[in-house]
């Protein structure tokens, strides 16, 4: 359990760094493209495709954090009305469910990446498409892992008799 | 009938707060498998997002909104609006409406306006002797006002899923958006006169000071609306310029945000929202292709057509449906019904752009809908009032907004005027 939480914490930290780095690149480069296009009638040829894939990466990284903080979009009003004791059980169930779905989405994504890999296509700069889309299966895998860790952590707390739940965002 | 158990199970999971993307994902996964199609098809559909230029606008506008929200821009906007229109009867209320609308357009709603701006204007309004009930209702209502103005994120999401031009949607939203602000403004002025609010004289010097303070942020709405409307750049280019500009202005000119502490924190915060949205959007793409593949919208249309013949009645039912969905789900999640309603509405002869505006106007009001609209909770939490008090205070505003919605729904020219 301690190891799981340790891994989970480091995932959060690394994801945060990557987000800051990628987003900074995105802001500067997207602006650069507009300047190049409008004032110099040129642009970095691979820039737009690269930037759109950067959105995929940022989206998945953001979703990894959202998972850890329980901030995925969901309907909340019933849980708000439920007593604390039930709430923890509900959270375990819904997080487990989400973990299972993400596992299957990861499998689908692996099949997708293999398909693309076998086609041997390159996207930009002679780089295989695989490098750009690998975040989809990896992202779903990490998200599934985090949903699971959260459920297990809560279950462990309940076993110890701790029904208190930190306020969700 | 196992399908019924399946639907029931999913309904229970949704209501108990399972992440919505996991629910839509389940439907797509099981749907595709049941047809003997490899589930990789879901990811293929999702990957189509990466070929849409407008995808880039989502993180860029989101991060701009967060930078603005975390800076002192709200104070500056309110100060300017106050100097500009504060002298009118009910002027201060209009100040609130206008500033909230601008602010929400940039931040995309989701309750952030109530927290950032609502808390700021609440005490000012009370000090001006507006009744507490009126103020509570006004601030709650303003929390989602402005979703129809560019560059609001929900517009971009609708355009992405419905495959409608974002630039056109941006133009379409302006007149209906102004209409909603105007009906509320008229109501507020009436209240202002009725409760004999003391009026302040117009002060040119104050206006000049307020204007100077906000000079760096003033150009933002103009070059977004003007740039897109004038055809100088696309929504995505506007997003790129906005993000860069806002970053420079808030960090280096106003110095509201510290480069080493605030900026990384705000960047992460904003990408959490982008991540949550992308998860839903990705699954909505898969679901859309499944629904169309199975001709489900067509089948639904034939079912509905047996009961509903006229476009007028259909639009009425659509409004009620969207208000209920929007009340339960909030705007970013409600995007999942778009692939269902667009083809059906088309059959009734509703223009997809007009439909987009109807959709967004409904969701704007749905935020306030009792019993569980999100703004009611946000406001109750922020101003420490019971949900009952907030609801009672907001009710008159909802009625006024519904009149506006009625006009937007049945006069498509309002939405299509600037597009065609």
Coordinates of C-alpha atoms in Angstrom, one line a residue:
Chain A
X1 CA 0.0 0.0 0.0
X2 CA 2.8 2.4 1.0
X3 CA 4.6 1.7 -2.3
X4 CA 1.4 2.3 -4.3
X5 CA 0.9 5.7 -2.7
X6 CA 4.5 6.5 -3.2
X7 CA 4.3 5.7 -6.9
X8 CA 1.1 7.7 -7.1
X9 CA 2.7 10.8 -5.5
X10 CA 5.6 10.7 -7.9
X11 CA 3.2 10.3 -10.8
X12 CA 1.5 13.5 -9.8
X13 CA 4.8 15.3 -9.5
X14 CA 6.2 14.3 -12.8
X15 CA 2.9 14.9 -14.6
X16 CA 2.9 18.4 -13.1
X17 CA 6.3 19.1 -14.5
X18 CA 5.5 17.8 -17.9
X19 CA 2.3 19.9 -18.0
X20 CA 4.2 23.1 -17.3
X21 CA 6.8 22.3 -19.9
X22 CA 4.5 21.2 -22.6
X23 CA 2.1 24.1 -22.1
X24 CA 4.9 26.6 -22.1
X25 CA 6.1 25.2 -25.4
X26 CA 2.5 25.3 -26.8
X27 CA 1.9 28.9 -25.8
X28 CA 5.1 30.2 -27.4
X29 CA 5.0 28.0 -30.5
X30 CA 1.3 28.6 -31.3
X31 CA 1.9 32.4 -31.0
X32 CA 5.1 32.0 -33.1
X33 CA 3.1 30.3 -35.9
X34 CA 0.6 33.1 -36.0
X35 CA 3.4 35.7 -36.2
X36 CA 5.2 33.8 -38.9
X37 CA 2.0 33.3 -41.0
X38 CA 0.7 36.8 -40.8
X39 CA 3.9 38.8 -41.0
X40 CA 6.3 36.6 -42.9
X41 CA 3.9 34.5 -44.9
X42 CA 5.6 31.3 -43.8
X43 CA 5.3 28.9 -40.9
X44 CA 7.0 25.9 -39.3
X45 CA 5.7 23.2 -41.6
X46 CA 5.2 20.5 -39.0
X47 CA 4.2 23.0 -36.3
X48 CA 0.4 22.7 -36.5
X49 CA 0.3 18.9 -36.5
X50 CA 2.8 18.9 -33.6
X51 CA 0.8 21.3 -31.6
X52 CA -2.4 19.4 -32.0
X53 CA -0.7 16.2 -30.7
X54 CA 0.6 18.3 -27.9
X55 CA -3.0 19.0 -26.9
X56 CA -3.6 15.2 -26.7
X57 CA -0.6 14.9 -24.4
X58 CA -1.7 17.8 -22.2
X59 CA -5.2 16.5 -22.1
X60 CA -4.2 13.1 -20.9
X61 CA -1.7 14.6 -18.4
X62 CA -4.4 16.9 -17.1
X63 CA -6.7 13.9 -16.8
X64 CA -4.1 12.1 -14.8
X65 CA -4.2 14.9 -12.2
X66 CA -8.0 15.2 -12.4
X67 CA -8.2 11.5 -11.5
X68 CA -5.9 11.9 -8.5
X69 CA -8.0 14.8 -7.2
X70 CA -11.4 13.4 -8.0
X71 CA -12.1 16.2 -10.4
X72 CA -13.5 14.4 -13.5
X73 CA -16.8 15.7 -14.7
X74 CA -19.6 13.9 -12.9
X75 CA -23.1 14.4 -11.5
X76 CA -22.5 15.2 -7.9
X77 CA -25.7 16.2 -6.2
X78 CA -26.7 12.8 -4.9
X79 CA -23.4 12.3 -3.2
X80 CA -23.7 15.7 -1.6
X81 CA -26.9 14.6 0.1
X82 CA -25.6 11.2 1.1
X83 CA -24.2 10.7 4.6
X84 CA -20.4 10.5 4.9
X85 CA -20.5 6.8 5.8
X86 CA -22.2 5.8 2.5
X87 CA -20.2 8.3 0.5
X88 CA -16.9 6.5 0.9
X89 CA -18.5 3.2 -0.2
X90 CA -20.0 5.0 -3.2
X91 CA -16.6 6.5 -4.1
X92 CA -14.9 3.1 -4.0
X93 CA -17.5 1.6 -6.3
X94 CA -17.5 4.4 -8.8
X95 CA -13.7 4.6 -8.9
X96 CA -13.4 0.9 -9.4
X97 CA -15.9 1.1 -12.2
X98 CA -13.9 3.9 -13.8
X99 CA -10.7 1.9 -13.4
X100 CA -12.2 -1.1 -15.3
X101 CA -13.5 1.1 -18.1
X102 CA -10.1 2.7 -18.5
X103 CA -8.4 -0.7 -18.6
X104 CA -10.6 -1.6 -21.6
X105 CA -10.0 1.7 -23.2
X106 CA -6.3 1.1 -22.7
X107 CA -6.6 -2.2 -24.5
X108 CA -8.4 -0.6 -27.3
X109 CA -5.7 2.1 -27.5
X110 CA -3.0 -0.5 -27.6
X111 CA -4.7 -2.2 -30.5
X112 CA -4.9 1.2 -32.2
X113 CA -1.2 2.0 -31.7
X114 CA -0.2 -1.4 -33.0
X115 CA -2.3 -0.8 -36.1
X116 CA -0.7 2.6 -36.7
X117 CA 2.8 1.1 -35.9
X118 CA 2.4 -1.7 -38.4
X119 CA 1.4 0.7 -41.1
X120 CA 4.8 2.3 -40.6
X121 CA 3.5 5.8 -41.3
X122 CA 5.5 8.7 -40.2
X123 CA 3.7 11.8 -39.0
X124 CA 6.2 14.7 -39.2
X125 CA 10.0 15.0 -39.3
X126 CA 10.3 11.4 -40.3
X127 CA 9.2 10.4 -36.8
X128 CA 6.9 7.4 -36.5
X129 CA 3.3 8.2 -35.6
X130 CA 3.7 5.9 -32.7
X131 CA 5.7 8.4 -30.7
X132 CA 2.9 10.9 -30.9
X133 CA 0.0 8.6 -30.0
X134 CA 1.7 6.5 -27.4
X135 CA 0.2 8.8 -24.7
X136 CA -3.3 7.4 -25.4
X137 CA -2.7 3.8 -24.1
X138 CA -0.2 5.0 -21.5
X139 CA -2.5 7.8 -20.4
X140 CA -5.5 5.4 -19.9
X141 CA -3.2 2.9 -18.1
X142 CA -2.0 5.5 -15.6
X143 CA -5.6 6.8 -15.1
X144 CA -6.8 3.3 -14.5
X145 CA -4.0 2.8 -12.0
X146 CA -4.9 5.9 -10.1
X147 CA -8.6 5.1 -10.0
X148 CA -7.6 1.7 -8.5
X149 CA -5.2 3.2 -6.0
X150 CA -7.9 5.6 -4.7
X151 CA -10.4 2.8 -4.3
X152 CA -7.9 0.6 -2.5
X153 CA -6.7 3.4 -0.3
X154 CA -10.3 4.1 0.8
X155 CA -11.1 0.5 1.3
X156 CA -8.0 0.2 3.5
X157 CA -9.2 3.2 5.6
X158 CA -12.6 1.7 6.0
X159 CA -11.1 -1.6 7.3
X160 CA -9.2 0.5 9.9
X161 CA -12.6 2.0 10.8
X162 CA -11.9 5.4 9.3
X163 CA -15.0 6.5 7.5
X164 CA -14.0 10.2 7.2
X165 CA -13.6 11.4 3.7
X166 CA -11.7 14.5 2.6
X167 CA -13.9 16.9 0.8
X168 CA -13.9 16.3 -2.9
X169 CA -13.6 19.2 -5.2
Chain B
X1 CA -34.3 -8.1 -21.5
X2 CA -30.6 -7.6 -20.5
X3 CA -30.4 -4.2 -22.1
X4 CA -32.8 -2.8 -19.5
X5 CA -30.6 -4.0 -16.6
X6 CA -27.6 -2.6 -18.4
X7 CA -29.3 0.8 -18.8
X8 CA -30.4 0.7 -15.2
X9 CA -27.0 -0.1 -13.9
X10 CA -25.5 2.8 -15.9
X11 CA -28.1 5.1 -14.7
X12 CA -27.3 4.2 -11.1
X13 CA -23.6 4.7 -11.7
X14 CA -24.2 8.1 -13.3
X15 CA -26.4 9.3 -10.5
X16 CA -23.9 8.2 -7.9
X17 CA -21.1 10.2 -9.5
X18 CA -19.2 7.8 -11.7
X19 CA -17.1 9.9 -14.0
X20 CA -19.2 10.6 -17.1
X21 CA -16.5 9.7 -19.5
X22 CA -16.4 6.2 -18.1
X23 CA -20.2 5.9 -18.6
X24 CA -20.0 7.0 -22.3
X25 CA -16.9 4.8 -22.7
X26 CA -18.9 1.8 -21.5
X27 CA -21.7 2.5 -23.9
X28 CA -19.2 2.8 -26.8
X29 CA -17.1 -0.2 -25.7
X30 CA -20.2 -2.5 -25.4
X31 CA -21.9 -1.0 -28.4
X32 CA -18.9 -1.6 -30.8
X33 CA -18.2 -5.1 -29.4
X34 CA -21.9 -6.1 -29.8
X35 CA -21.6 -5.2 -33.5
X36 CA -18.4 -7.3 -33.8
X37 CA -16.3 -4.2 -34.4
X38 CA -12.9 -3.9 -32.8
X39 CA -13.0 -1.4 -30.0
X40 CA -9.9 0.2 -31.4
X41 CA -12.5 2.0 -33.5
X42 CA -13.3 4.2 -30.5
X43 CA -9.7 5.4 -30.4
X44 CA -9.7 5.9 -34.1
X45 CA -12.6 8.3 -33.7
X46 CA -11.0 10.0 -30.8
X47 CA -7.8 10.5 -32.8
X48 CA -9.8 12.3 -35.4
X49 CA -9.8 15.2 -32.9
X50 CA -6.1 15.6 -33.6
X51 CA -6.9 16.5 -37.2
X52 CA -9.2 19.4 -36.2
X53 CA -7.3 22.7 -36.1
X54 CA -9.7 24.1 -33.4
X55 CA -8.5 21.5 -30.9
X56 CA -5.6 23.7 -30.1
X57 CA -8.0 26.5 -29.1
X58 CA -9.3 24.6 -26.2
X59 CA -6.1 24.5 -23.9
X60 CA -5.1 28.0 -25.1
X61 CA -8.4 29.7 -24.3
X62 CA -8.6 27.8 -21.0
X63 CA -5.2 28.8 -19.8
X64 CA -5.9 32.4 -20.8
X65 CA -9.1 32.4 -18.8
X66 CA -7.3 31.0 -15.7
X67 CA -4.6 33.6 -16.0
X68 CA -7.2 36.3 -16.1
X69 CA -9.2 34.8 -13.3
X70 CA -6.2 34.6 -11.0
X71 CA -5.0 38.1 -11.7
X72 CA -6.6 41.3 -10.6
X73 CA -8.4 41.6 -13.9
X74 CA -11.9 41.1 -12.3
X75 CA -11.3 44.2 -10.0
X76 CA -10.1 46.3 -13.0
X77 CA -13.1 45.3 -15.1
X78 CA -15.6 46.1 -12.4
X79 CA -13.9 49.4 -11.7
X80 CA -14.1 50.4 -15.4
X81 CA -17.7 49.3 -15.8
X82 CA -18.7 51.1 -12.6
X83 CA -17.2 54.4 -13.9
X84 CA -18.7 53.8 -17.3
X85 CA -22.3 52.9 -16.5
X86 CA -22.6 53.2 -12.7
X87 CA -24.3 56.5 -12.9
X88 CA -27.4 55.1 -14.6
X89 CA -30.5 54.0 -12.5
X90 CA -29.8 50.4 -11.7
X91 CA -26.4 51.1 -13.2
X92 CA -24.4 49.1 -10.7
X93 CA -26.5 46.0 -11.4
X94 CA -25.8 46.4 -15.1
X95 CA -22.1 46.7 -14.2
X96 CA -22.3 43.3 -12.6
X97 CA -24.1 41.8 -15.6
X98 CA -21.7 43.3 -18.1
X99 CA -18.5 42.4 -16.2
X100 CA -19.7 38.9 -15.5
X101 CA -20.6 38.3 -19.1
X102 CA -17.2 39.4 -20.3
X103 CA -15.5 37.4 -17.6
X104 CA -17.5 34.2 -18.2
X105 CA -16.9 34.4 -22.0
X106 CA -13.2 34.1 -21.2
X107 CA -13.4 31.5 -18.4
X108 CA -16.1 29.3 -19.9
X109 CA -18.4 29.3 -16.9
X110 CA -18.2 26.3 -14.6
X111 CA -18.9 28.5 -11.5
X112 CA -15.6 30.3 -11.5
X113 CA -17.3 33.7 -12.1
X114 CA -19.3 33.4 -8.9
X115 CA -16.2 32.7 -6.9
X116 CA -14.0 35.4 -8.5
X117 CA -16.4 38.2 -9.4
X118 CA -19.5 37.4 -7.3
X119 CA -17.6 37.8 -4.1
X120 CA -16.2 41.0 -5.3
X121 CA -19.4 42.8 -6.3
X122 CA -21.7 41.4 -3.6
X123 CA -20.6 43.8 -0.8
X124 CA -20.5 46.7 -3.2
X125 CA -24.1 46.1 -4.2
X126 CA -25.2 45.7 -0.6
X127 CA -23.5 48.9 0.3
X128 CA -25.5 50.7 -2.4
X129 CA -28.6 49.5 -0.6
X130 CA -29.9 47.0 -3.1
X131 CA -32.0 44.4 -1.3
X132 CA -30.1 41.4 -0.3
X133 CA -32.5 39.1 -2.2
X134 CA -32.0 41.0 -5.4
X135 CA -28.2 41.0 -5.0
X136 CA -28.1 37.3 -4.3
X137 CA -30.3 36.5 -7.4
X138 CA -28.3 38.9 -9.6
X139 CA -24.9 37.5 -8.7
X140 CA -26.1 33.9 -9.0
X141 CA -27.6 34.6 -12.4
X142 CA -24.5 36.4 -13.6
X143 CA -22.4 33.4 -12.9
X144 CA -23.2 31.8 -16.2
X145 CA -24.1 34.8 -18.3
X146 CA -21.8 35.3 -21.3
X147 CA -21.5 31.7 -22.5
X148 CA -22.7 32.9 -25.9
X149 CA -19.9 35.4 -26.4
X150 CA -16.6 34.5 -28.0
X151 CA -14.3 32.9 -27.0
X152 CA -16.4 30.8 -24.7
X153 CA -15.2 27.2 -24.4
X154 CA -18.7 25.6 -24.6
X155 CA -19.1 27.2 -28.1
X156 CA -15.9 25.5 -29.2
X157 CA -17.0 22.2 -27.8
X158 CA -20.3 22.3 -29.5
X159 CA -18.7 23.2 -32.8
X160 CA -16.2 20.3 -32.4
X161 CA -18.8 17.6 -31.7
X162 CA -21.5 19.0 -34.1
X163 CA -18.8 19.6 -36.8
X164 CA -20.0 23.2 -37.3
X165 CA -17.6 26.1 -38.0
X166 CA -16.5 27.7 -34.7
X167 CA -16.0 31.1 -36.4
X168 CA -19.6 31.1 -37.6
X169 CA -20.8 30.0 -34.1
X170 CA -18.8 32.8 -32.6
X171 CA -20.6 35.3 -34.8
X172 CA -24.0 33.7 -34.2
X173 CA -23.7 34.0 -30.4
X174 CA -23.2 37.7 -30.3
X175 CA -26.8 39.0 -30.9
X176 CA -28.5 36.4 -28.7
X177 CA -25.9 36.9 -26.0
X178 CA -26.6 40.7 -26.0
X179 CA -30.3 39.9 -25.9
X180 CA -30.0 37.9 -22.7
X181 CA -27.9 40.5 -21.0
X182 CA -30.3 43.2 -22.2
X183 CA -33.5 41.6 -20.8
X184 CA -31.7 41.2 -17.4
X185 CA -30.5 44.7 -17.6
X186 CA -34.0 46.0 -18.2
X187 CA -35.3 44.0 -15.2
X188 CA -32.4 45.4 -13.0
X189 CA -33.0 49.0 -14.0
X190 CA -36.7 48.6 -13.1
X191 CA -35.6 47.1 -9.7
X192 CA -33.1 49.9 -9.3
X193 CA -35.8 52.6 -9.9
X194 CA -38.4 50.8 -7.8
X195 CA -36.2 50.5 -4.7
X196 CA -35.0 54.2 -5.1
X197 CA -31.3 53.4 -5.3
X198 CA -29.2 56.6 -4.9
X199 CA -27.5 57.5 -8.1
X200 CA -24.0 58.7 -8.4
X201 CA -23.1 61.5 -10.8
X202 CA -20.9 60.6 -13.8
X203 CA -17.3 61.3 -13.0
X204 CA -15.0 61.6 -16.1
X205 CA -11.8 61.6 -14.0
X206 CA -12.7 58.4 -12.3
X207 CA -13.5 56.9 -15.7
X208 CA -10.1 58.0 -17.0
X209 CA -8.3 56.4 -14.1
X210 CA -10.2 53.1 -14.4
X211 CA -9.6 53.1 -18.1
X212 CA -5.9 53.7 -17.7
X213 CA -5.7 50.8 -15.2
X214 CA -7.3 48.3 -17.5
X215 CA -5.7 49.6 -20.7
X216 CA -3.7 46.4 -21.4
X217 CA -6.8 44.2 -21.1
X218 CA -9.1 46.4 -23.1
X219 CA -7.9 45.2 -26.5
X220 CA -8.6 41.5 -25.7
X221 CA -12.3 41.3 -26.5
X222 CA -11.8 43.6 -29.5
X223 CA -9.1 41.7 -31.2
X224 CA -10.9 38.4 -30.5
X225 CA -14.3 39.5 -31.8
X226 CA -12.9 41.9 -34.3
X227 CA -10.2 39.6 -35.6
X228 CA -12.6 36.7 -36.1
X229 CA -15.5 38.8 -37.3
X230 CA -13.2 40.7 -39.7
X231 CA -11.8 37.5 -41.0
X232 CA -8.3 38.5 -40.0
X233 CA -7.7 35.3 -38.1
X234 CA -9.4 32.0 -37.1
X235 CA -10.6 31.1 -33.6
X236 CA -7.4 29.0 -33.1
X237 CA -5.2 31.9 -34.1
X238 CA -7.1 34.2 -31.8
X239 CA -6.5 31.6 -29.0
X240 CA -2.8 31.6 -29.7
X241 CA -2.5 35.4 -29.6
X242 CA -4.7 35.7 -26.5
X243 CA -2.8 33.1 -24.5
X244 CA 0.5 34.7 -25.2
X245 CA -0.7 38.2 -24.7
X246 CA -2.5 37.5 -21.4
X247 CA 0.6 35.7 -20.1
X248 CA 2.9 38.6 -20.9
X249 CA 0.4 41.2 -19.6
X250 CA -0.5 39.5 -16.3
X251 CA 3.1 38.4 -15.5
X252 CA 5.3 41.2 -16.8
X253 CA 3.1 44.3 -17.1
X254 CA 0.7 44.1 -14.2
X255 CA 2.8 41.6 -12.3
X256 CA -0.3 40.1 -10.8
X257 CA 1.0 36.6 -11.3
X258 CA 4.5 35.5 -10.1
X259 CA 6.4 33.6 -12.7
X260 CA 7.9 31.0 -10.4
X261 CA 4.9 30.3 -8.1
X262 CA 1.6 31.4 -9.6
X263 CA 2.2 30.6 -13.2
X264 CA 3.0 26.9 -12.8
X265 CA 0.1 26.5 -10.4
X266 CA -2.4 28.1 -12.7
X267 CA -1.0 26.2 -15.7
X268 CA -1.6 22.9 -13.9
X269 CA -5.1 24.0 -12.6
X270 CA -6.2 24.9 -16.1
X271 CA -5.0 21.7 -17.6
X272 CA -7.0 19.7 -15.1
X273 CA -10.1 21.2 -16.6
X274 CA -8.8 20.6 -20.1
X275 CA -8.0 17.0 -19.2
X276 CA -11.5 16.4 -17.8
X277 CA -13.0 18.0 -20.9
X278 CA -10.8 16.0 -23.3
X279 CA -11.8 12.7 -21.7
X280 CA -15.5 13.5 -22.3
X281 CA -14.9 14.9 -25.8
X282 CA -12.8 11.8 -26.8
X283 CA -15.6 9.5 -25.7
X284 CA -18.3 11.6 -27.3
X285 CA -16.5 11.2 -30.6
X286 CA -16.6 7.4 -30.3
X287 CA -20.2 7.5 -29.2
X288 CA -21.2 9.8 -32.1
X289 CA -19.8 7.4 -34.7
X290 CA -21.5 4.5 -33.1
X291 CA -24.9 6.3 -32.9
X292 CA -24.7 7.3 -36.5
X293 CA -23.5 3.9 -37.6
X294 CA -26.6 2.4 -35.9
X295 CA -28.8 5.1 -37.3
X296 CA -30.0 5.8 -33.8
X297 CA -30.8 9.5 -34.4
X298 CA -32.8 8.5 -37.4
X299 CA -34.8 5.9 -35.5
X300 CA -35.3 8.3 -32.6
X301 CA -36.6 10.9 -35.0
X302 CA -39.1 8.5 -36.5
X303 CA -40.3 7.7 -33.0
X304 CA -40.6 11.3 -32.0
X305 CA -42.2 12.3 -35.3
X306 CA -45.2 10.1 -34.5
X307 CA -46.0 12.3 -31.5
X308 CA -44.4 15.6 -32.5
X309 CA -45.2 16.9 -35.9
X310 CA -44.4 20.6 -35.9
X311 CA -41.0 22.3 -35.5
X312 CA -42.5 24.7 -32.9
X313 CA -43.5 21.9 -30.6
X314 CA -40.2 20.1 -31.1
X315 CA -38.3 23.1 -30.1
X316 CA -40.4 23.5 -27.0
X317 CA -39.7 19.9 -26.0
X318 CA -36.0 20.4 -26.9
X319 CA -35.8 23.3 -24.5
X320 CA -37.3 21.4 -21.6
X321 CA -35.0 18.5 -22.3
X322 CA -31.9 20.6 -22.4
X323 CA -32.8 22.5 -19.3
X324 CA -33.1 19.3 -17.4
X325 CA -29.9 17.8 -18.8
X326 CA -28.0 21.0 -18.2
X327 CA -29.3 21.3 -14.7
X328 CA -28.1 17.8 -13.8
X329 CA -24.8 17.7 -15.7
X330 CA -23.4 21.2 -16.2
X331 CA -22.2 22.4 -19.5
X332 CA -19.0 20.4 -20.4
X333 CA -20.7 17.1 -19.8
X334 CA -24.0 18.0 -21.5
X335 CA -22.0 18.1 -24.7
X336 CA -22.6 14.3 -25.0
X337 CA -26.2 14.9 -26.1
X338 CA -25.1 17.0 -29.1
X339 CA -24.6 14.0 -31.4
X340 CA -28.1 12.9 -30.7
X341 CA -29.9 16.3 -31.1
X342 CA -28.1 17.7 -34.1
X343 CA -29.4 15.1 -36.7
X344 CA -32.8 15.0 -35.2
X345 CA -33.1 18.8 -35.2
X346 CA -31.9 18.9 -38.8
X347 CA -34.8 16.7 -39.7
X348 CA -37.1 19.3 -38.3
X349 CA -35.4 21.9 -40.3
X350 CA -33.4 23.6 -37.5
X351 CA -30.1 25.0 -38.6
X352 CA -27.2 23.4 -36.7
X353 CA -25.8 26.9 -35.9
X354 CA -29.1 28.1 -34.6
X355 CA -29.3 24.8 -32.6
X356 CA -25.9 25.5 -31.1
X357 CA -27.1 28.9 -29.8
X358 CA -30.3 27.3 -28.5
X359 CA -28.2 24.6 -26.8
X360 CA -25.9 27.1 -25.2
X361 CA -28.6 29.5 -24.1
X362 CA -30.5 26.6 -22.5
X363 CA -27.4 25.4 -20.6
X364 CA -26.7 29.0 -19.5
X365 CA -30.1 29.0 -17.8
X366 CA -29.9 25.4 -16.7
X367 CA -27.0 26.4 -14.4
X368 CA -29.6 28.3 -12.3
X369 CA -32.5 25.7 -12.5
X370 CA -33.8 24.5 -9.2
X371 CA -33.5 22.1 -7.6
X372 CA -29.9 21.2 -8.5
X373 CA -28.5 23.8 -10.9
X374 CA -24.8 24.2 -10.2
X375 CA -24.9 28.0 -9.7
X376 CA -27.4 27.6 -6.8
X377 CA -24.9 25.4 -5.0
X378 CA -21.9 27.6 -5.8
X379 CA -23.8 30.7 -4.6
X380 CA -25.1 29.0 -1.5
X381 CA -21.6 28.0 -0.6
X382 CA -19.9 31.3 -1.5
X383 CA -22.4 33.6 0.2
X384 CA -23.4 31.2 3.1
X385 CA -27.1 31.2 2.3
X386 CA -29.4 28.1 2.1
X387 CA -30.2 26.6 -1.2
X388 CA -33.8 27.7 -0.6
X389 CA -32.9 31.3 -0.1
X390 CA -30.7 31.3 -3.3
X391 CA -33.5 29.6 -5.3
X392 CA -36.1 32.1 -4.2
X393 CA -33.8 35.0 -5.0
X394 CA -32.9 33.7 -8.4
X395 CA -36.5 32.7 -9.5
X396 CA -37.4 36.1 -11.0
X397 CA -34.2 36.2 -13.0
X398 CA -34.9 32.8 -14.4
X399 CA -38.3 33.9 -15.6
X400 CA -36.8 36.9 -17.3
X401 CA -34.1 34.7 -18.9
X402 CA -36.8 32.2 -20.1
X403 CA -38.4 35.0 -22.0
X404 CA -35.1 35.7 -23.7
X405 CA -34.7 32.0 -24.4
X406 CA -38.1 31.9 -26.0
X407 CA -37.2 34.8 -28.3
X408 CA -33.9 33.1 -29.2
X409 CA -35.5 29.8 -29.9
X410 CA -38.3 31.1 -32.2
X411 CA -36.5 33.8 -34.0
X412 CA -33.6 32.0 -35.7
X413 CA -32.7 35.2 -37.6
X414 CA -31.2 36.6 -34.4
X415 CA -28.6 33.8 -34.4
X416 CA -28.1 33.7 -38.1
X417 CA -28.1 37.4 -38.8
X418 CA -24.3 37.9 -38.5
X419 CA -23.5 34.5 -40.0
X420 CA -25.1 34.8 -43.4

